[in-house]
Coordinates of C-alpha atoms and ligand atoms in Angstrom, one line a residue:
X1 CA -6.6 -85.0 -27.4
X2 CA -7.6 -85.0 -31.2
X3 CA -4.6 -85.0 -33.2
X4 CA -4.7 -83.8 -37.1
X5 CA -2.2 -85.6 -39.5
X6 CA -0.8 -83.0 -41.7
X7 CA 1.3 -84.2 -45.0
X8 CA 3.5 -81.5 -46.5
X9 CA 5.4 -81.9 -49.8
X10 CA 9.1 -82.6 -50.2
X11 CA 10.7 -81.4 -53.5
X12 CA 10.1 -78.4 -55.6
X13 CA 7.4 -77.0 -53.3
X14 CA 9.2 -77.7 -50.2
X15 CA 10.9 -74.6 -49.5
X16 CA 8.1 -72.3 -50.1
X17 CA 5.8 -74.6 -47.9
X18 CA 8.5 -74.1 -45.1
X19 CA 8.2 -70.4 -45.4
X20 CA 4.4 -70.3 -45.1
X21 CA 4.5 -72.6 -42.1
X22 CA 6.9 -70.4 -40.3
X23 CA 4.8 -67.6 -41.2
X24 CA 1.9 -69.5 -39.8
X25 CA 3.2 -71.1 -36.7
X26 CA 5.8 -69.5 -34.2
X27 CA 7.9 -72.6 -33.9
X28 CA 8.7 -75.0 -37.0
X29 CA 11.2 -77.6 -36.3
X30 CA 12.6 -79.9 -38.9
X31 CA 14.4 -83.1 -37.8
X32 CA 17.1 -83.8 -40.4
X33 CA 16.3 -86.9 -42.5
X34 CA 13.4 -88.0 -40.4
X35 CA 10.8 -86.1 -42.5
X36 CA 9.0 -85.4 -39.4
X37 CA 8.3 -81.6 -38.7
X38 CA 7.3 -80.3 -35.1
X39 CA 5.0 -77.3 -35.0
X40 CA 4.1 -75.3 -31.7
X41 CA 0.7 -77.1 -31.6
X42 CA 0.9 -80.5 -30.5
X43 CA -2.6 -81.3 -31.9
X44 CA -0.9 -81.2 -35.3
X45 CA 1.4 -84.2 -36.5
X46 CA 3.4 -83.0 -39.8
X47 CA 5.3 -85.3 -42.0
X48 CA 6.9 -84.7 -45.4
X49 CA 6.0 -87.0 -48.2
X50 CA 6.3 -86.6 -52.0
X51 CA 3.6 -84.3 -53.4
X52 CA 2.5 -86.9 -55.8
X53 CA 1.5 -89.3 -53.1
X54 CA -0.2 -86.7 -50.8
X55 CA -3.8 -86.7 -52.6
X56 CA -4.3 -90.4 -52.2
X57 CA -3.0 -90.5 -49.0
X58 CA -5.2 -87.8 -47.6
X59 CA -8.2 -89.5 -49.8
X60 CA -7.5 -92.9 -47.9
X61 CA -7.6 -90.9 -44.5
X62 CA -3.9 -91.8 -43.6
X63 CA -3.6 -87.8 -43.3
X64 CA -6.4 -85.4 -42.4
X65 CA -4.9 -82.5 -44.5
X66 CA -2.0 -82.1 -47.0
X67 CA -0.4 -79.6 -49.0
X68 CA 0.1 -80.6 -52.8
X69 CA 0.0 -79.2 -56.2
X70 CA -3.5 -78.9 -57.8
X71 CA -2.0 -80.8 -60.7
X72 CA -1.6 -84.1 -58.7
X73 CA -5.0 -83.8 -57.1
X74 CA -6.4 -83.8 -60.7
X75 CA -4.0 -86.3 -62.0
X76 CA -4.8 -88.7 -59.2
X77 CA -8.4 -88.0 -59.4
X78 CA -8.8 -87.9 -55.5
X79 CA -11.8 -86.8 -54.1
X80 CA -10.6 -84.8 -51.5
X81 CA -11.6 -81.2 -50.6
X82 CA -9.6 -78.3 -51.9
X83 CA -9.6 -75.8 -48.9
X84 CA -7.1 -73.1 -50.0
X85 CA -5.1 -71.9 -52.8
X86 CA -1.7 -71.2 -51.2
X87 CA -0.6 -69.0 -54.4
X88 CA 3.1 -70.5 -54.7
X89 CA 4.3 -73.2 -56.8
X90 CA 2.8 -71.7 -59.8
X91 CA 3.4 -73.7 -63.0
X92 CA 1.8 -74.4 -66.2
X93 CA 1.3 -77.9 -67.6
X94 CA 2.1 -77.7 -71.2
X95 CA 2.5 -79.8 -74.4
X96 CA 5.9 -79.0 -76.1
X97 CA 7.4 -80.3 -79.2
X98 CA 10.7 -79.6 -80.9
X99 CA 11.2 -76.1 -82.2
X100 CA 11.6 -77.3 -85.9
X101 CA 8.2 -79.0 -86.0
X102 CA 5.2 -77.2 -87.5
X103 CA 2.0 -78.4 -85.5
X104 CA -0.1 -76.0 -83.9
X105 CA -1.9 -78.4 -81.6
X106 CA -1.5 -81.9 -80.4
X107 CA -4.8 -82.7 -82.5
X108 CA -3.0 -81.6 -85.4
X109 CA -0.1 -84.0 -84.7
X110 CA -2.4 -86.9 -83.9
X111 CA -4.1 -86.3 -87.7
X112 CA -0.8 -85.9 -89.3
X113 CA 0.8 -89.0 -87.7
X114 CA -2.2 -91.0 -88.5
X115 CA -2.1 -90.0 -92.1
X116 CA 1.7 -90.8 -92.5
X117 CA 0.8 -94.3 -90.5
X118 CA 3.5 -93.2 -87.8
X119 CA 3.1 -93.9 -84.0
X120 CA 2.9 -90.9 -82.2
X121 CA 4.7 -91.2 -78.9
X122 CA 4.4 -88.8 -76.0
X123 CA 6.3 -88.7 -72.6
X124 CA 4.9 -87.3 -69.4
X125 CA 4.8 -87.8 -65.6
X126 CA 1.2 -87.2 -65.8
X127 CA -0.5 -90.3 -67.3
X128 CA -4.1 -89.9 -66.8
X129 CA -4.3 -86.1 -67.4
X130 CA -2.3 -86.9 -70.8
X131 CA -4.7 -89.8 -71.8
X132 CA -7.7 -87.6 -70.8
X133 CA -6.4 -84.6 -72.8
X134 CA -5.6 -87.0 -76.0
X135 CA -8.9 -88.7 -75.8
X136 CA -11.0 -85.4 -76.1
X137 CA -9.2 -84.2 -79.2
X138 CA -11.6 -83.8 -82.1
X139 CA -9.3 -85.8 -84.4
X140 CA -8.5 -88.5 -82.1
X141 CA -12.1 -89.1 -81.5
X142 CA -12.9 -89.4 -85.2
X143 CA -10.0 -91.7 -85.8
X144 CA -9.9 -93.9 -82.8
X145 CA -13.4 -93.3 -81.1
X146 CA -13.1 -94.3 -77.4
X147 CA -10.0 -96.6 -77.6
X148 CA -7.5 -95.6 -75.1
X149 CA -4.1 -94.7 -76.1
X150 CA -1.5 -97.2 -75.0
X151 CA 0.2 -96.2 -71.5
X152 CA 3.7 -97.8 -71.1
X153 CA 5.1 -98.0 -67.5
X154 CA 8.0 -100.2 -66.4
X155 CA 5.3 -102.5 -64.6
X156 CA 2.4 -102.7 -67.0
X157 CA 1.0 -101.3 -69.9
X158 CA -2.7 -100.5 -70.7
X159 CA -5.0 -99.3 -73.5
X160 CA -5.6 -100.6 -76.9
X161 CA -4.6 -97.8 -79.4
X162 CA -1.2 -98.4 -80.4
X163 CA -1.1 -95.6 -82.8
X164 CA -0.7 -93.3 -79.9
X165 CA 1.4 -94.2 -76.9
X166 CA 2.1 -92.5 -73.7
X167 CA 5.4 -93.2 -71.9
X168 CA 5.6 -92.6 -68.0
X169 CA 8.6 -90.2 -67.5
X170 CA 10.6 -90.4 -64.0
X171 CA 12.0 -86.8 -64.8
X172 CA 14.3 -85.2 -67.3
X173 CA 11.2 -85.3 -69.6
X174 CA 12.6 -82.4 -71.7
X175 CA 15.6 -84.5 -72.9
X176 CA 13.4 -87.0 -74.8
X177 CA 12.4 -85.4 -77.9
X178 CA 12.9 -85.9 -80.9
X179 CA 14.7 -89.2 -80.8
X180 CA 12.5 -91.2 -78.2
X181 CA 9.2 -89.1 -78.1
X182 CA 7.5 -86.7 -80.5
X183 CA 5.9 -84.6 -77.7
X184 CA 6.1 -84.3 -74.0
X185 CA 3.4 -83.0 -71.4
X186 CA 5.5 -81.6 -68.7
X187 CA 5.5 -78.8 -65.9
X188 CA 7.1 -75.4 -66.7
X189 CA 7.6 -72.6 -64.6
X190 CA 10.2 -70.2 -66.2
X191 CA 10.3 -71.8 -69.5
X192 CA 14.1 -72.0 -69.3
X193 CA 14.4 -75.9 -69.5
X194 CA 12.2 -76.0 -72.6
X195 CA 14.3 -73.3 -74.5
X196 CA 17.5 -75.2 -73.6
X197 CA 16.3 -78.3 -75.1
X198 CA 14.9 -76.6 -78.2
X199 CA 11.5 -77.4 -77.4
X200 CA 8.3 -75.0 -77.8
X201 CA 5.0 -74.9 -76.0
X202 CA 2.0 -75.5 -78.4
X203 CA -0.8 -75.9 -75.8
X204 CA -1.5 -75.4 -72.1
X205 CA -3.2 -78.4 -70.4
X206 CA -3.4 -76.8 -67.1
X207 CA -2.5 -74.3 -64.5
X208 CA -1.6 -75.2 -60.9
X209 CA -0.4 -74.1 -57.6
X210 CA 0.1 -75.4 -54.1
X211 CA -3.1 -76.2 -52.5
X212 CA -4.3 -77.2 -49.0
X213 CA -6.6 -80.3 -49.2
X214 CA -8.4 -82.2 -46.5
X215 CA -10.1 -85.6 -46.2
X216 CA -13.9 -85.3 -46.4
X217 CA -14.6 -87.5 -43.6
X218 CA -12.2 -85.9 -41.2
X219 CA -13.9 -82.5 -42.1
X220 CA -17.1 -84.2 -40.8
X221 CA -15.7 -85.2 -37.4
X222 CA -16.4 -82.1 -35.1
X223 CA -13.2 -81.8 -33.3
X224 CA -10.9 -82.4 -36.3
X225 CA -12.9 -80.1 -38.3
X226 CA -12.1 -77.3 -35.7
X227 CA -8.3 -78.0 -35.8
X228 CA -8.4 -78.2 -39.7
X229 CA -10.1 -74.8 -39.8
X230 CA -7.5 -73.5 -37.2
X231 CA -4.9 -74.5 -40.0
X232 CA -6.9 -73.0 -42.8
X233 CA -7.2 -69.6 -40.7
X234 CA -3.3 -69.8 -40.0
X235 CA -2.3 -70.5 -43.7
X236 CA -4.9 -68.0 -45.1
X237 CA -3.4 -65.3 -42.9
X238 CA 0.0 -66.0 -44.0
X239 CA -1.2 -66.0 -47.7
X240 CA -2.7 -62.6 -47.2
X241 CA -0.1 -61.3 -45.3
X242 CA 2.5 -61.8 -48.1
X243 CA 0.3 -60.0 -50.4
X244 CA -0.1 -56.6 -48.2
X245 CA 1.9 -54.0 -46.2
X246 CA 1.2 -52.3 -43.0
X247 CA 1.8 -48.5 -43.3
X248 CA 2.3 -46.1 -40.4
X249 CA 2.9 -42.5 -41.1
X250 CA 2.3 -39.1 -39.7
X251 CA 0.7 -36.3 -41.4
X252 CA -0.1 -32.6 -40.9
X253 CA -3.9 -31.8 -40.3
X254 CA -4.0 -29.6 -43.3
X255 CA -2.8 -32.7 -45.5
X256 CA -5.0 -35.1 -43.9
X257 CA -8.0 -35.2 -46.4
X258 CA -5.6 -35.2 -49.6
X259 CA -4.0 -38.2 -48.0
X260 CA -7.0 -40.0 -46.9
X261 CA -8.3 -39.5 -50.4
X262 CA -7.7 -42.9 -52.3
X263 CA -5.8 -44.4 -49.5
X264 CA -6.2 -48.2 -49.6
X265 CA -7.1 -50.0 -46.6
X266 CA -8.8 -53.2 -45.2
X267 CA -11.8 -51.3 -43.9
X268 CA -10.8 -47.8 -43.4
X269 CA -7.4 -46.3 -42.2
X270 CA -7.2 -45.7 -38.5
X271 CA -6.6 -41.9 -37.6
X272 CA -5.0 -41.1 -34.2
X273 CA -4.2 -37.5 -33.0
X274 CA -0.5 -37.3 -32.2
X275 CA 0.4 -35.5 -29.0
X276 CA 1.5 -32.3 -30.7
X277 CA -1.4 -30.5 -32.0
X278 CA -2.2 -30.4 -35.4
X279 CA -0.5 -33.9 -36.3
X280 CA -2.2 -37.2 -37.0
X281 CA -0.9 -40.6 -37.1
X282 CA -2.4 -43.0 -39.8
X283 CA -2.5 -46.5 -39.8
X284 CA -3.4 -48.7 -42.8
X285 CA -3.0 -52.2 -44.4
X286 CA -2.8 -51.9 -48.3
X287 CA -2.3 -54.4 -50.9
X288 CA 1.5 -54.4 -51.9
X289 CA 0.7 -53.7 -55.6
X290 CA -0.5 -50.3 -54.5
X291 CA 2.6 -49.1 -52.8
X292 CA 4.4 -47.8 -55.6
X293 CA 1.6 -46.0 -56.7
X294 CA 1.2 -44.0 -53.4
X295 CA 5.1 -42.9 -53.4
X296 CA 4.5 -39.7 -55.2
X297 CA 1.6 -38.4 -52.8
X298 CA 3.6 -39.9 -49.7
X299 CA 6.9 -38.2 -50.7
X300 CA 5.3 -34.9 -50.6
X301 CA 2.9 -35.0 -47.7
X302 CA 3.8 -38.1 -45.2
X303 CA 6.3 -37.8 -42.4
X304 CA 8.0 -40.6 -40.6
X305 CA 6.8 -43.5 -42.8
X306 CA 7.1 -47.0 -41.4
X307 CA 6.4 -50.1 -43.5
X308 CA 6.1 -53.6 -42.3
X309 CA 5.3 -56.7 -44.2
X310 CA 2.5 -58.3 -41.9
X311 CA 3.0 -61.9 -40.8
X312 CA -0.5 -62.6 -41.1
X313 CA -3.7 -60.8 -42.1
X314 CA -7.1 -62.1 -41.5
X315 CA -10.6 -60.3 -42.0
X316 CA -12.6 -61.3 -38.9
X317 CA -15.5 -61.9 -41.4
X318 CA -13.4 -64.6 -42.9
X319 CA -12.6 -66.5 -39.7
X320 CA -16.2 -66.4 -38.9
X321 CA -17.4 -67.9 -42.4
X322 CA -15.0 -70.8 -41.8
X323 CA -16.6 -71.8 -38.6
X324 CA -20.2 -71.6 -39.8
X325 CA -19.7 -73.3 -43.1
Ligands
ATP1 N1 9.6 -75.6 -61.1 C1 8.9 -76.6 -60.7 N2 9.0 -78.1 -61.5 C2 8.3 -78.9 -61.1 N3 7.2 -79.1 -60.3 C3 7.1 -78.0 -59.7 C4 7.7 -76.6 -59.9 N4 7.1 -75.7 -59.2 C5 6.1 -76.2 -58.5 N5 5.9 -77.6 -58.9 C6 5.0 -78.4 -58.3 O1 5.6 -79.4 -57.5 C7 5.0 -81.0 -57.6 C8 5.8 -81.7 -58.2 O2 6.8 -81.9 -57.1 P1 8.6 -82.1 -57.5 O3 8.8 -81.1 -58.4 O4 9.2 -82.3 -56.2 O5 8.5 -83.4 -58.4 P2 9.3 -83.7 -59.6 O6 8.7 -83.0 -60.9 O7 9.3 -85.3 -59.7 O8 10.8 -83.4 -59.3 P3 11.9 -83.9 -58.5 O9 11.9 -85.3 -58.9 O10 13.1 -83.2 -59.1 O11 11.9 -83.7 -57.2 C9 3.9 -80.5 -58.6 O12 2.7 -80.5 -57.9 C10 4.3 -79.2 -59.3 O13 3.0 -78.6 -59.8
PRP2 O1 10.6 -74.0 -66.5 P1 11.6 -74.1 -65.8 O2 11.8 -73.1 -64.6 O3 12.8 -74.5 -66.5 O4 11.2 -75.6 -64.7 C1 10.6 -76.6 -65.2 C2 11.4 -77.8 -65.1 O5 11.7 -77.9 -63.4 C3 11.4 -79.3 -63.1 O6 12.2 -80.1 -63.3 P2 13.2 -80.7 -62.1 O7 14.5 -79.8 -61.9 O8 12.3 -80.8 -60.8 O9 13.7 -82.2 -62.6 P3 12.9 -83.2 -63.3 O10 12.6 -83.0 -64.7 O11 14.0 -84.4 -63.2 O12 11.6 -83.6 -62.4 C4 10.3 -79.6 -64.2 O13 9.9 -81.1 -64.4 C5 10.6 -79.0 -65.4 O14 11.6 -79.9 -66.1

């Protein structure tokens, strides 16, 4: 029996990941402290790991698929296939400085610190992304060419440009400016942590959300590929399900055309005659965002409105496309 190894994240995106797993499979059992998860599919072996490690582990083939943040796929430069955006864990990776500073960009800071012969110190958990961002800044290139900023970790340091230094952060990054560093590159979701630490955003480096990734060799293995696309199908169904509502309502024949005009649906609404003459039942699936716009019309002409949030929604065409690609 082919087993597909599936790594899921522990930490900030853990809860949302379990919600989507529970939407996708009918049985999801977590064994306390073992970090192993049982699904009602014996061909999928799930383990919880830190999201920062998942891209490399999937790239190395220790796991066939994984859920992690897109930010860590980029940071680790892992050559994995991104199969699906799961649309939760949405964050921005930003450059933030103390409120009282006047710089408009990191490049402005680089120039100003160079003029004053001051070392520019930046703290981040994202060492590669930070170094890459700095090295493509116009003033940085003019001043230092392709010299790498110094990167400081507890184990080793690398780079040759001591004028710009990146310090590995193990968290609580917002606490470090202004005493320990001049700027940070960190994740923000609501912005609360930055505000409470008197920091302001000057630039956005990237946006990220949770993604499903796969090992490229596993995707070439015929039986693993089948199972991996089962996983894609289940998860995509859950992502779409969250964004839709299933409506069931009754309408009098005289109002039918008026109701059907502009009524959203996946393809077209289903119309079924009721057992009472002159009445119809309507079934349709609509984007959640459309529901409030329909209320005025529904209030006037609909009878017996039933609204469900579907667990999963999949247009058949999408399932077929996965199998063919
Ligand atoms: N509010 C958030 N804060 C931090 N990371 C988030 C947030 N929401 C989603 N993420 C994503 O979670 C992943 C990081 O995981 P996690 O937050 O568990 O690590 P961490 O930042 O080291 O935090 P901690 O050490 O508190 O668990 C990244 O891919 C990031 O984009
Ligand atoms: O914009 P906000 O909604 O305030 O969220 C962002 C903060 O949340 C995370 O920190 P976490 O609580 O995981 O602690 P950490 O900094 O020690 O990683 C992240 O690293 C930011 O610090």
